[in-house]
XYZ file of C-alpha atoms in Angstrom:
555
model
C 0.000 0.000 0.000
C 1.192 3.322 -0.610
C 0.627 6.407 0.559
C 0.924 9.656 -1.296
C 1.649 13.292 -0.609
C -2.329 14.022 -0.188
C -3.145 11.160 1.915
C -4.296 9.161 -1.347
C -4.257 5.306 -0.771
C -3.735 2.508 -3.256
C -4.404 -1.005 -3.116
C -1.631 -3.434 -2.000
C -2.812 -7.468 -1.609
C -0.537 -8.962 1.006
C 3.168 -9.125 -0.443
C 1.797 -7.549 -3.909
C 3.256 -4.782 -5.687
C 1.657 -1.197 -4.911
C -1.016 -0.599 -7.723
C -0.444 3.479 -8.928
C -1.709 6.163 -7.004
C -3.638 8.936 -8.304
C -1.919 12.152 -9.638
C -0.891 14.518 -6.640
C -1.952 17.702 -6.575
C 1.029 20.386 -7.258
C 2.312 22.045 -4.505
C 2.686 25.885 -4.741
C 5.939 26.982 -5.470
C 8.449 28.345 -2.109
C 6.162 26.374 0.201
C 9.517 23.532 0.046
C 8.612 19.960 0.776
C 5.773 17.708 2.360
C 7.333 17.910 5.817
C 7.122 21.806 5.302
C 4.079 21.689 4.522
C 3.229 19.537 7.803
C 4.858 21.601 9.770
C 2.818 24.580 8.293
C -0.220 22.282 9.128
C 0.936 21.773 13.283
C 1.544 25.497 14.041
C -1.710 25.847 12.638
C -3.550 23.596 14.519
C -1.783 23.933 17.763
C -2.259 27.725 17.071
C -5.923 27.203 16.442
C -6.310 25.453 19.670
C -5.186 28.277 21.734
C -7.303 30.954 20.240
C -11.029 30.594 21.994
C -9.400 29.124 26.027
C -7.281 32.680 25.652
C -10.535 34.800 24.704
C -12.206 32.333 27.430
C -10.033 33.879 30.006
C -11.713 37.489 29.471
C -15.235 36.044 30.220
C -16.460 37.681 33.179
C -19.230 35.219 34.339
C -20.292 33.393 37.683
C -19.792 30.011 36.183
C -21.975 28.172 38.702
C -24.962 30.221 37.472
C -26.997 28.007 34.970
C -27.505 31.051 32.891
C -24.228 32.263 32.652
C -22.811 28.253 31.587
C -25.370 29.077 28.462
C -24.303 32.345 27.484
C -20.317 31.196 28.024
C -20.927 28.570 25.394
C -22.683 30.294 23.001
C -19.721 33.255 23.166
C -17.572 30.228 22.655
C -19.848 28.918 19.728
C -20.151 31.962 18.159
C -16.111 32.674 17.914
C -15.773 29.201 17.040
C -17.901 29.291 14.020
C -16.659 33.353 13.127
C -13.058 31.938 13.271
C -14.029 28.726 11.363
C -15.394 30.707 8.808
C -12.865 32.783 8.042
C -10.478 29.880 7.518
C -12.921 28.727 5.191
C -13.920 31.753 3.247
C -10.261 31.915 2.454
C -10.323 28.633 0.852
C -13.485 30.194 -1.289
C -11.101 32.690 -2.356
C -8.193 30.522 -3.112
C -10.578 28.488 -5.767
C -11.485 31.696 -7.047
C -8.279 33.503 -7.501
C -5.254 32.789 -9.857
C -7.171 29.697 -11.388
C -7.624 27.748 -7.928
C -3.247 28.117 -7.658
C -3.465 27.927 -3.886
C -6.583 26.306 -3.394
C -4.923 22.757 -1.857
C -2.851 25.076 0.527
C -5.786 27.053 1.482
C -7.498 23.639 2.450
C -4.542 22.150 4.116
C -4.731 25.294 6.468
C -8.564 25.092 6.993
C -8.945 21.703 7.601
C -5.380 21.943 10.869
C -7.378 24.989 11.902
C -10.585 23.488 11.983
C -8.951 20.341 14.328
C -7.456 22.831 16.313
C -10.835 24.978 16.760
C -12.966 21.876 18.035
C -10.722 21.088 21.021
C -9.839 24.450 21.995
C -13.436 24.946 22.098
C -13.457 22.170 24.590
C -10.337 23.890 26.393
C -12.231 26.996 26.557
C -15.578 25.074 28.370
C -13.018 24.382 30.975
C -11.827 27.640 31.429
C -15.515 29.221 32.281
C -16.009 25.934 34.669
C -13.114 27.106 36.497
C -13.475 30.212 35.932
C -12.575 31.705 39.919
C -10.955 28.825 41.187
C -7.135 27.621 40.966
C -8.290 24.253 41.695
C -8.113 21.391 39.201
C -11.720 19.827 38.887
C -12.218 17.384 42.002
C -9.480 19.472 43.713
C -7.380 16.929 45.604
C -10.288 14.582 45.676
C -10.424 11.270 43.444
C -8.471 10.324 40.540
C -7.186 14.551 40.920
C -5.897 14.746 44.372
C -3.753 11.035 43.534
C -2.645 11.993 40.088
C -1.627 15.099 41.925
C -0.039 14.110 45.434
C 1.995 11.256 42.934
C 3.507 13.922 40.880
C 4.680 16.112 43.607
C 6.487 12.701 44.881
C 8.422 12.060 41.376
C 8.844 15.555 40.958
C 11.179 15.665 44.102
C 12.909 12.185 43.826
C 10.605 10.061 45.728
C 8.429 7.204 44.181
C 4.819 7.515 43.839
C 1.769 5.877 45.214
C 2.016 3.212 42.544
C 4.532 1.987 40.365
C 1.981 0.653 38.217
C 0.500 3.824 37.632
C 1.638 5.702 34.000
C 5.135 7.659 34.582
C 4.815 10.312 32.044
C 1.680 11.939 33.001
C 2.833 12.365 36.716
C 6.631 13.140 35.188
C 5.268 15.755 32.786
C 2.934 17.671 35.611
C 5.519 17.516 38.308
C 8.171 19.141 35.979
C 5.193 20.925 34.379
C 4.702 22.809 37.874
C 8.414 23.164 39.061
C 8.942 25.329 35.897
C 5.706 27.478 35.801
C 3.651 26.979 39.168
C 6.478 26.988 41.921
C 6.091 23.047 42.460
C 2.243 23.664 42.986
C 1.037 20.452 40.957
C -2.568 20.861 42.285
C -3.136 24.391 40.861
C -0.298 23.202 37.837
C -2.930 20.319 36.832
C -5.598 22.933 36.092
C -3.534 24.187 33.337
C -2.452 20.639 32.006
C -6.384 20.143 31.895
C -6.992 22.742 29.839
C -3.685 22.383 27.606
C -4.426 18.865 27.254
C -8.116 18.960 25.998
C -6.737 21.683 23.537
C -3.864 19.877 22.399
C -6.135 16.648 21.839
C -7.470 18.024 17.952
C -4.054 18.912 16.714
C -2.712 15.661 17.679
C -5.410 13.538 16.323
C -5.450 15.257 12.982
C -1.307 15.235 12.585
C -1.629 11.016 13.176
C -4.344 10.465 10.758
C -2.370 12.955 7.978
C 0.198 10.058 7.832
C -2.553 7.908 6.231
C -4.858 10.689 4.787
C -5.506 13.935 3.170
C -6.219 16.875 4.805
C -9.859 17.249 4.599
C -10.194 13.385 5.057
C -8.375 13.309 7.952
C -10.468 16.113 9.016
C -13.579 14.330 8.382
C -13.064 10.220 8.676
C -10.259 10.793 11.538
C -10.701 13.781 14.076
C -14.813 13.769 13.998
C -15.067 10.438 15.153
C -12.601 11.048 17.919
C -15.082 14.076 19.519
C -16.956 10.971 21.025
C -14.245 10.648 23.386
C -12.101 13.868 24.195
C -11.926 14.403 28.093
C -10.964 17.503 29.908
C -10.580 16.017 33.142
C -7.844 12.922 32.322
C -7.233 14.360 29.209
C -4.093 11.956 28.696
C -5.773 8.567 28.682
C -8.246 9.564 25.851
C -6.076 11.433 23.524
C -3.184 7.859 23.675
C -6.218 6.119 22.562
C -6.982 8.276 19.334
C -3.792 8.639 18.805
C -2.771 5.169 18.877
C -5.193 3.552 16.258
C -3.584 5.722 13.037
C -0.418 5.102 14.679
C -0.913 1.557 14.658
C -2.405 1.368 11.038
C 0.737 3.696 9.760
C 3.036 0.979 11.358
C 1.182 -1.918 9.587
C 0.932 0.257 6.673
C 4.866 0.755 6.552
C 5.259 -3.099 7.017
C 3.599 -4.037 4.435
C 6.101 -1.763 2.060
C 9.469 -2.862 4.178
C 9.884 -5.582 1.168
C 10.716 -3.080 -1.076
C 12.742 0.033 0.860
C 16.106 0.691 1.342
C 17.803 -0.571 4.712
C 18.155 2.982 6.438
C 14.789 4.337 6.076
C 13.403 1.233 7.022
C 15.204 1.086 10.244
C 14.716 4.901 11.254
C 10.935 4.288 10.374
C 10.850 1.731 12.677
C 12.398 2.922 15.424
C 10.672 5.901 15.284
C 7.249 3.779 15.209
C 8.756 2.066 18.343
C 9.826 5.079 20.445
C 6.734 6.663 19.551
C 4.454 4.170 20.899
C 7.220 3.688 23.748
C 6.010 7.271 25.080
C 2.445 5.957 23.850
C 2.880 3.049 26.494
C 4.484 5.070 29.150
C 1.728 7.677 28.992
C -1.550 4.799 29.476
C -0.604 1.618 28.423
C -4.643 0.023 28.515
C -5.323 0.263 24.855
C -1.953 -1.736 24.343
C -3.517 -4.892 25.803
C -6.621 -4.544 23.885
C -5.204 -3.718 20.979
C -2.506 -6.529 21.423
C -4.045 -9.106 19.134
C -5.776 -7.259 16.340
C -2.402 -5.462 15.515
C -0.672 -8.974 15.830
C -3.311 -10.563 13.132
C -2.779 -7.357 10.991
C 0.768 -7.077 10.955
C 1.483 -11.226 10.104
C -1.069 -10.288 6.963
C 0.981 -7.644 5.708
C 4.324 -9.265 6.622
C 6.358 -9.230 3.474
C 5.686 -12.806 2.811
C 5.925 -12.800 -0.701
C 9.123 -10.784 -1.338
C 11.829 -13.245 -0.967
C 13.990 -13.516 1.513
C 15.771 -10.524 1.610
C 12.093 -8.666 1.628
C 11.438 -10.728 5.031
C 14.461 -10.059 6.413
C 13.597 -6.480 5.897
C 10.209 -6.865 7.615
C 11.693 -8.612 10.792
C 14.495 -5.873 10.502
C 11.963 -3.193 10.848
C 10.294 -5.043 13.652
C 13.174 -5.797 15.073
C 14.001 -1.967 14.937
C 10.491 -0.679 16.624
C 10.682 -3.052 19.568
C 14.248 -2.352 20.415
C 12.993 1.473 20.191
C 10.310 0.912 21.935
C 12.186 -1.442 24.764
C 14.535 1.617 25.172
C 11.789 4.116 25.800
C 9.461 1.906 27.690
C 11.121 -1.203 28.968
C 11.385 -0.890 32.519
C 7.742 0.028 33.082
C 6.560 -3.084 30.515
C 8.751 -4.965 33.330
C 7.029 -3.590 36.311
C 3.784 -4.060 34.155
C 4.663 -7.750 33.580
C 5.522 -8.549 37.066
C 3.294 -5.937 39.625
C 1.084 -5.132 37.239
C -0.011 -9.010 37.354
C -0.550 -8.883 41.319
C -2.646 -5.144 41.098
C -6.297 -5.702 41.324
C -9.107 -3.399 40.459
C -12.044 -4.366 42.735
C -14.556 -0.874 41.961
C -17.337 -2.051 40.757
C -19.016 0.850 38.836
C -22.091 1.443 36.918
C -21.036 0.100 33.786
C -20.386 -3.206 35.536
C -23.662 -3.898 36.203
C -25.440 -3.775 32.582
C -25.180 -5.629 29.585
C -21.347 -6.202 28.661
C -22.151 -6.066 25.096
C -23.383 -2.902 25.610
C -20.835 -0.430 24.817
C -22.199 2.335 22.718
C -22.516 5.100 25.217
C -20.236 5.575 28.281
C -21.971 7.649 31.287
C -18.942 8.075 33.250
C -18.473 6.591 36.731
C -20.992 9.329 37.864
C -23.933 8.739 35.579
C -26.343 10.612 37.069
C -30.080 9.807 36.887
C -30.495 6.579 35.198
C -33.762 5.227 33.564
C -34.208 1.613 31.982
C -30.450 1.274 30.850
C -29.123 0.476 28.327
C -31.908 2.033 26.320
C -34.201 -0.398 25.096
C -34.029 -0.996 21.017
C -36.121 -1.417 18.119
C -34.156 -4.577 17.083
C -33.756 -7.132 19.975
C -33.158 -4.654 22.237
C -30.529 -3.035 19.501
C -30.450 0.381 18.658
C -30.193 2.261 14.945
C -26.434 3.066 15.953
C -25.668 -0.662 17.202
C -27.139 -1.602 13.610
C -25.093 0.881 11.244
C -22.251 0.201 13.083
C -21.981 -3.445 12.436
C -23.552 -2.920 9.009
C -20.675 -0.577 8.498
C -17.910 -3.204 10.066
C -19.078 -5.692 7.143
C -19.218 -3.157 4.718
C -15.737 -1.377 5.467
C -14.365 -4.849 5.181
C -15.902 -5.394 2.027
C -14.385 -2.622 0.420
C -11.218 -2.543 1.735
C -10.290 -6.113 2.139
C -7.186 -5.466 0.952
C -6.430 -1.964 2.635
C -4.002 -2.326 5.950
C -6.162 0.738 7.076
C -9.675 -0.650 7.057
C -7.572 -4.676 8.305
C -6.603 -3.099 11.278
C -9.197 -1.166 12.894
C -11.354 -3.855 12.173
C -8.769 -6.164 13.853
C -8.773 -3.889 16.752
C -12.202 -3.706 16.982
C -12.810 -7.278 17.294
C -9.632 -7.538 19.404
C -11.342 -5.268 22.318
C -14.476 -7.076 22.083
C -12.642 -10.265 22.506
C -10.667 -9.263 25.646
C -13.884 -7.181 26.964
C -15.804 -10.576 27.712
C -12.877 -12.589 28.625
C -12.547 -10.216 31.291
C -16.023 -9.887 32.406
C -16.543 -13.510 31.926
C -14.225 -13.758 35.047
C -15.320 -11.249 36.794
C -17.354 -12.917 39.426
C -14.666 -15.422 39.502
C -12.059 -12.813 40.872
C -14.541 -10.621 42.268
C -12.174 -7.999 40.310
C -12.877 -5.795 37.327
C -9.795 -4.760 35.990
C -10.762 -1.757 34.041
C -12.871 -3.662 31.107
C -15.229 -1.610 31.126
C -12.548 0.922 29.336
C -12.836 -0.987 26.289
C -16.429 0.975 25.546
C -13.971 4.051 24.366
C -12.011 1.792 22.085
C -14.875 0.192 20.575
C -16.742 3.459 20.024
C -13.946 4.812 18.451
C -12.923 2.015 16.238
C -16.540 1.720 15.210
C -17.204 5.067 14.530
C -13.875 4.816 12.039
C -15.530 2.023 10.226
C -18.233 3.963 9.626
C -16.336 7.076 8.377
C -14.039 4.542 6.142
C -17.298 3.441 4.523
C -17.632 7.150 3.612
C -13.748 7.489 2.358
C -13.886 4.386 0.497
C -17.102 4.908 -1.524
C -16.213 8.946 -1.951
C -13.170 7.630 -3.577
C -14.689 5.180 -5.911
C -16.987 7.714 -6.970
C -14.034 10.352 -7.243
C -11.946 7.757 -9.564
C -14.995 7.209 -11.650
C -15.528 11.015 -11.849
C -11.923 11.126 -12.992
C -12.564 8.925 -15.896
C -12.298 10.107 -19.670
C -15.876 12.211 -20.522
C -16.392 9.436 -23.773
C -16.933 7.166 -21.139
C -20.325 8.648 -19.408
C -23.346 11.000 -20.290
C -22.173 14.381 -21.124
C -23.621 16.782 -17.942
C -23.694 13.736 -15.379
C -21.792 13.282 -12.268
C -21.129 14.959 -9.491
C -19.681 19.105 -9.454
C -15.837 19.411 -8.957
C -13.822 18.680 -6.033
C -13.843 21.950 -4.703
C -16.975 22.054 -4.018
C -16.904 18.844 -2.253
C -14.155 20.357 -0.025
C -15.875 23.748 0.823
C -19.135 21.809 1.481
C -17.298 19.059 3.669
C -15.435 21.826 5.390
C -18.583 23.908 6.278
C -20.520 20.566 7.506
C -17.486 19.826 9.838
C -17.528 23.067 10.775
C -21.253 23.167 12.523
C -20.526 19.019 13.503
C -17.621 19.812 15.182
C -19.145 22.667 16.608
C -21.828 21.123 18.281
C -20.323 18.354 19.703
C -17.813 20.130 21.147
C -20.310 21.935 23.101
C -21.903 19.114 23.852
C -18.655 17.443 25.314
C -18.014 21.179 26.799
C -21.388 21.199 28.926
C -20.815 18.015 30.615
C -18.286 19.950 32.654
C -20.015 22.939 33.722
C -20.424 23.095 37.367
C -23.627 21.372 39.095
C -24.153 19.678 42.749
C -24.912 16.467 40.857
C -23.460 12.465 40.306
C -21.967 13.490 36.801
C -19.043 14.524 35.782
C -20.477 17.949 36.557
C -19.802 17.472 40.332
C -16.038 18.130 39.592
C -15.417 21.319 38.779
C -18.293 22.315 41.468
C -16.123 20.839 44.117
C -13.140 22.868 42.838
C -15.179 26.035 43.667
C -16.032 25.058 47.187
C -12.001 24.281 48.092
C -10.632 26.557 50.569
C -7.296 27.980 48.485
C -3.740 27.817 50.167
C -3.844 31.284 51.302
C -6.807 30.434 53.547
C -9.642 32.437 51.131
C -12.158 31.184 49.195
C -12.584 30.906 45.830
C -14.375 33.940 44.292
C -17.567 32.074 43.180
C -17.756 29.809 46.252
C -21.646 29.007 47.070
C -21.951 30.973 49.845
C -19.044 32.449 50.501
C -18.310 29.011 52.188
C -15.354 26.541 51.814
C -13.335 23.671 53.243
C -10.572 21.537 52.663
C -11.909 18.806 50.922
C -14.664 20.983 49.275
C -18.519 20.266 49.278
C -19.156 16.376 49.271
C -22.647 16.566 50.403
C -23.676 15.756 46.664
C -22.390 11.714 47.614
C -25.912 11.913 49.472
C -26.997 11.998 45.868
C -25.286 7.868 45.064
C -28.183 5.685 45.391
């Protein structure tokens, strides 16, 4: 399979020669080479990100008022979609002007921006939730006050509360706060909150540009992954999205090995290895799930069939990623291996009490008020979704039997299932849970991917067929140009993105309830470390631990 400057994808049967891709698009002249051009695309999108949480900051609202949690997300909507539209009037004008000279650069630019806008809008939701407070949300409570007390510890040589915990989160906040907050990692985890929900768009969109286009990437990659971004863990989420193109790219390069010269081969791989090295080091759960899909993908696009200096170059660029990847993350896949066996997870939470199959909506640990759950179906008890997405899994496959991409999602989909109910099948066995309930995120996004492949692989059937000679079809049929396709896509994005982002942005807005709301209300009603209160405190009134009188509220 190969992979071309625009993200277009040709065929390649297991240990086959790469059919021809499509003709590339020129690039404008001065703009230098591809990797230019991504880094163009990164400053962009990492620029983009920043733009709404820093006009956040100069909201002036009570953000425990109802009313003003409305208005700050609609200011938020409404420079999201000003912003957004500017980025894609501009590519308007670039198909208008100088006979459309620009127009792939203007889209390149749109689409980075556009991945940027959708998580800083999330970024920015964070910022009016804690808006008045230099808490974190939970405070030193929970998952917050652990991640937090553990950071201080490895921050100033000591070991943390447990060594099977991730390093680099707790590595990156303790440094994090030595350099900016004066070793404060409570008030120092706000910030990597907000910075990580914001960074979470960028970084999605960069991974899936290794197998796609801009505006596909845009569309089939970083949509799907708005089911999932988190501002409270940020980290855990965005190593999950970040993982599956990662993952394909790897299988993706494998499958070429047979053909490449020895020293790109080996610095691809060990860059594929280090990378998922800091992957593993920063949550290491989809690793295990993912385990056997990748396995099954990568021994079908082993080199097989390109003699044996073709399979020596697949094992050498193997060989090459885990010896990267045991240099980066080896001691903690030892401590994994060994303590990791003898750590048990005995919370039983919501989740673990419904239907394990059940995975297509995650309420948190908090879930609030809870009907008849899950919802009941129209189809056994099934759902619409439930029934695209599978229809799309059989579909996906169907079209891209022979595409690495579509292989190993689909791999890794099944592969989560699979170790979902081996783990629940023993769970009243062990009387332990060990985290399978997790696997819902995977399989969301891994379905939701299937069903946005569908989309990619038909568009580019019908693209191709587009592209053939005009003898061939009606005169005046078909669809209009590709331009149009890319403003249209862009603008559609644009108000998707948009309103899940709110969406995922609301969740977090301050309320004395058992959601994930509760959070940043308890950060509000934390007594600060110079003995005041936080300015929007209910009341006036604080205290150490802030207000738990909402656990009255757990049935």
């Amino acid at each position: 399979m190969t992979v071309s400057t625009e993200g277009t994808v040709a065929v390649l049967p297991p240990g086959g020669p790469a059919a021809p891709a499509r003709p590339i698009p020129a690039v404008p002249r001065g703009l230098g080479s591809r990797g230019t051009l991504l880094l163009l695309e990164a400053v962009v999108a990492f620029g983009a990100a920043l733009v709404l949480p820093l006009l956040a900051v100069r909201f002036r609202l009570d953000p425990l008022d109802r009313i003003a949690q409305v208005s700050g997300l609609a200011a938020i909507q409404l420079r999201f979609a000003l912003v957004g539209l500017l980025f894609i009037a501009a590519v308007g004008l670039a198909m208008r002007l100088r006979g459309g000279r620009h127009f792939d650069l203007a889209a390149r630019i749109a689409a980075a921006a556009l991945a940027g806008l959708a998580s800083g809008f999330v970024a920015a939701g964070a910022v009016v939730a804690l808006h008045g407070t230099p808490w974190p949300m939970f405070g030193l409570n929970g998952d917050s006050g652990r991640i937090v007390e553990w950071a201080h510890a490895v921050a100033n040589g000591r070991p943390s509360g447990s060594p099977v915990y991730p390093p680099a989160p707790l590595y990156t906040l303790g440094y994090y706060a030595e350099w900016f907050r004066g070793g404060n990692t409570a008030y120092a985890f706000k910030d990597l909150q907000i910075l990580g929900a914001a960074a979470f768009g960028p970084l999605v969109y960069l991974c899936w540009r290794m197998l796609l286009g801009p505006v596909r990437a845009l569309a089939f990659g970083v949509a799907p992954a708005f089911a999932l971004i988190d501002a409270y863990k940020p980290y855990s989420q965005t190593v999950l999205v970040v993982l599956v193109p990662i993952l394909v790219a790897m299988v993706v390069s494998l499958s070429r090995t047979g053909t490449q010269a020895w020293r790109p081969l080996l610095l691809k791989g060990a860059g594929f290895g280090a990378l998922l090295g800091l992957l593993f080091l920063t949550y290491s759960g989809w690793f295990l799930w993912s385990a056997a899909g990748v396995l099954f993908a990568a021994l079908l696009y082993f080199p097989w069939r390109t003699g044996r200096l073709g399979r020596l170059k697949g094992a050498a660029f193997l060989g090459a990623s885990l010896a990267a990847f045991l240099v980066v993350a080896g001691r903690y896949l030892a401590v994994m291996l060994t303590e990791g066996q003898t750590t048990k997870d005995y919370n039983f939470r919501f989740d673990n009490f419904t239907d394990p199959a059940y995975y297509l909506m995650w309420r948190t640990d908090m879930p609030g008020k809870v009907g008849e759950w899950p919802p009941p179906g129209e189809y056994g008890g099934v759902g619409l979704f439930a029934l695209v997405t599978f229809v799309c899994l059989g579909a996906a496959i169907w079209l891209g039997i022979r595409r690495p991409m579509v292989v190993t999602v689909a791999a890794m989909f099944i592969s989560a299932w699979v170790m979902r109910m081996y783990i629940a099948s023993h769970m009243y066995e062990t009387q332990t849970v060990q985290l399978y309930t997790r696997t819902n995120n995977q399989l969301l996004y891994c379905g939701l991917l299937l069903c946005a492949l569908v989309v990619h692989l038909v568009s580019q059937r019908m693209a191709a067929r587009r592209a053939e000679p005009a003898s061939s079809t009606t005169e005046g049929t078909g669809f209009p140009g590709r331009e149009g396709a890319v403003i249209g896509t862009l603008c559609a994005l644009l108000l998707l993105l948009g309103t899940v982002s709110s969406s995922m942005a609301d969740r977090y807005m301050p309320a004395k309830e058992n959601t994930y709301r509760i959070l940043p209300w308890v950060s509000h009603t934390i007594t600060e470390q110079d003995g005041s209160c936080p300015k929007y405190a209910p009341g006036g009134t604080c205290s150490k631990d802030g207000d738990q009188s909402w656990l009255s509220f757990i049935r």
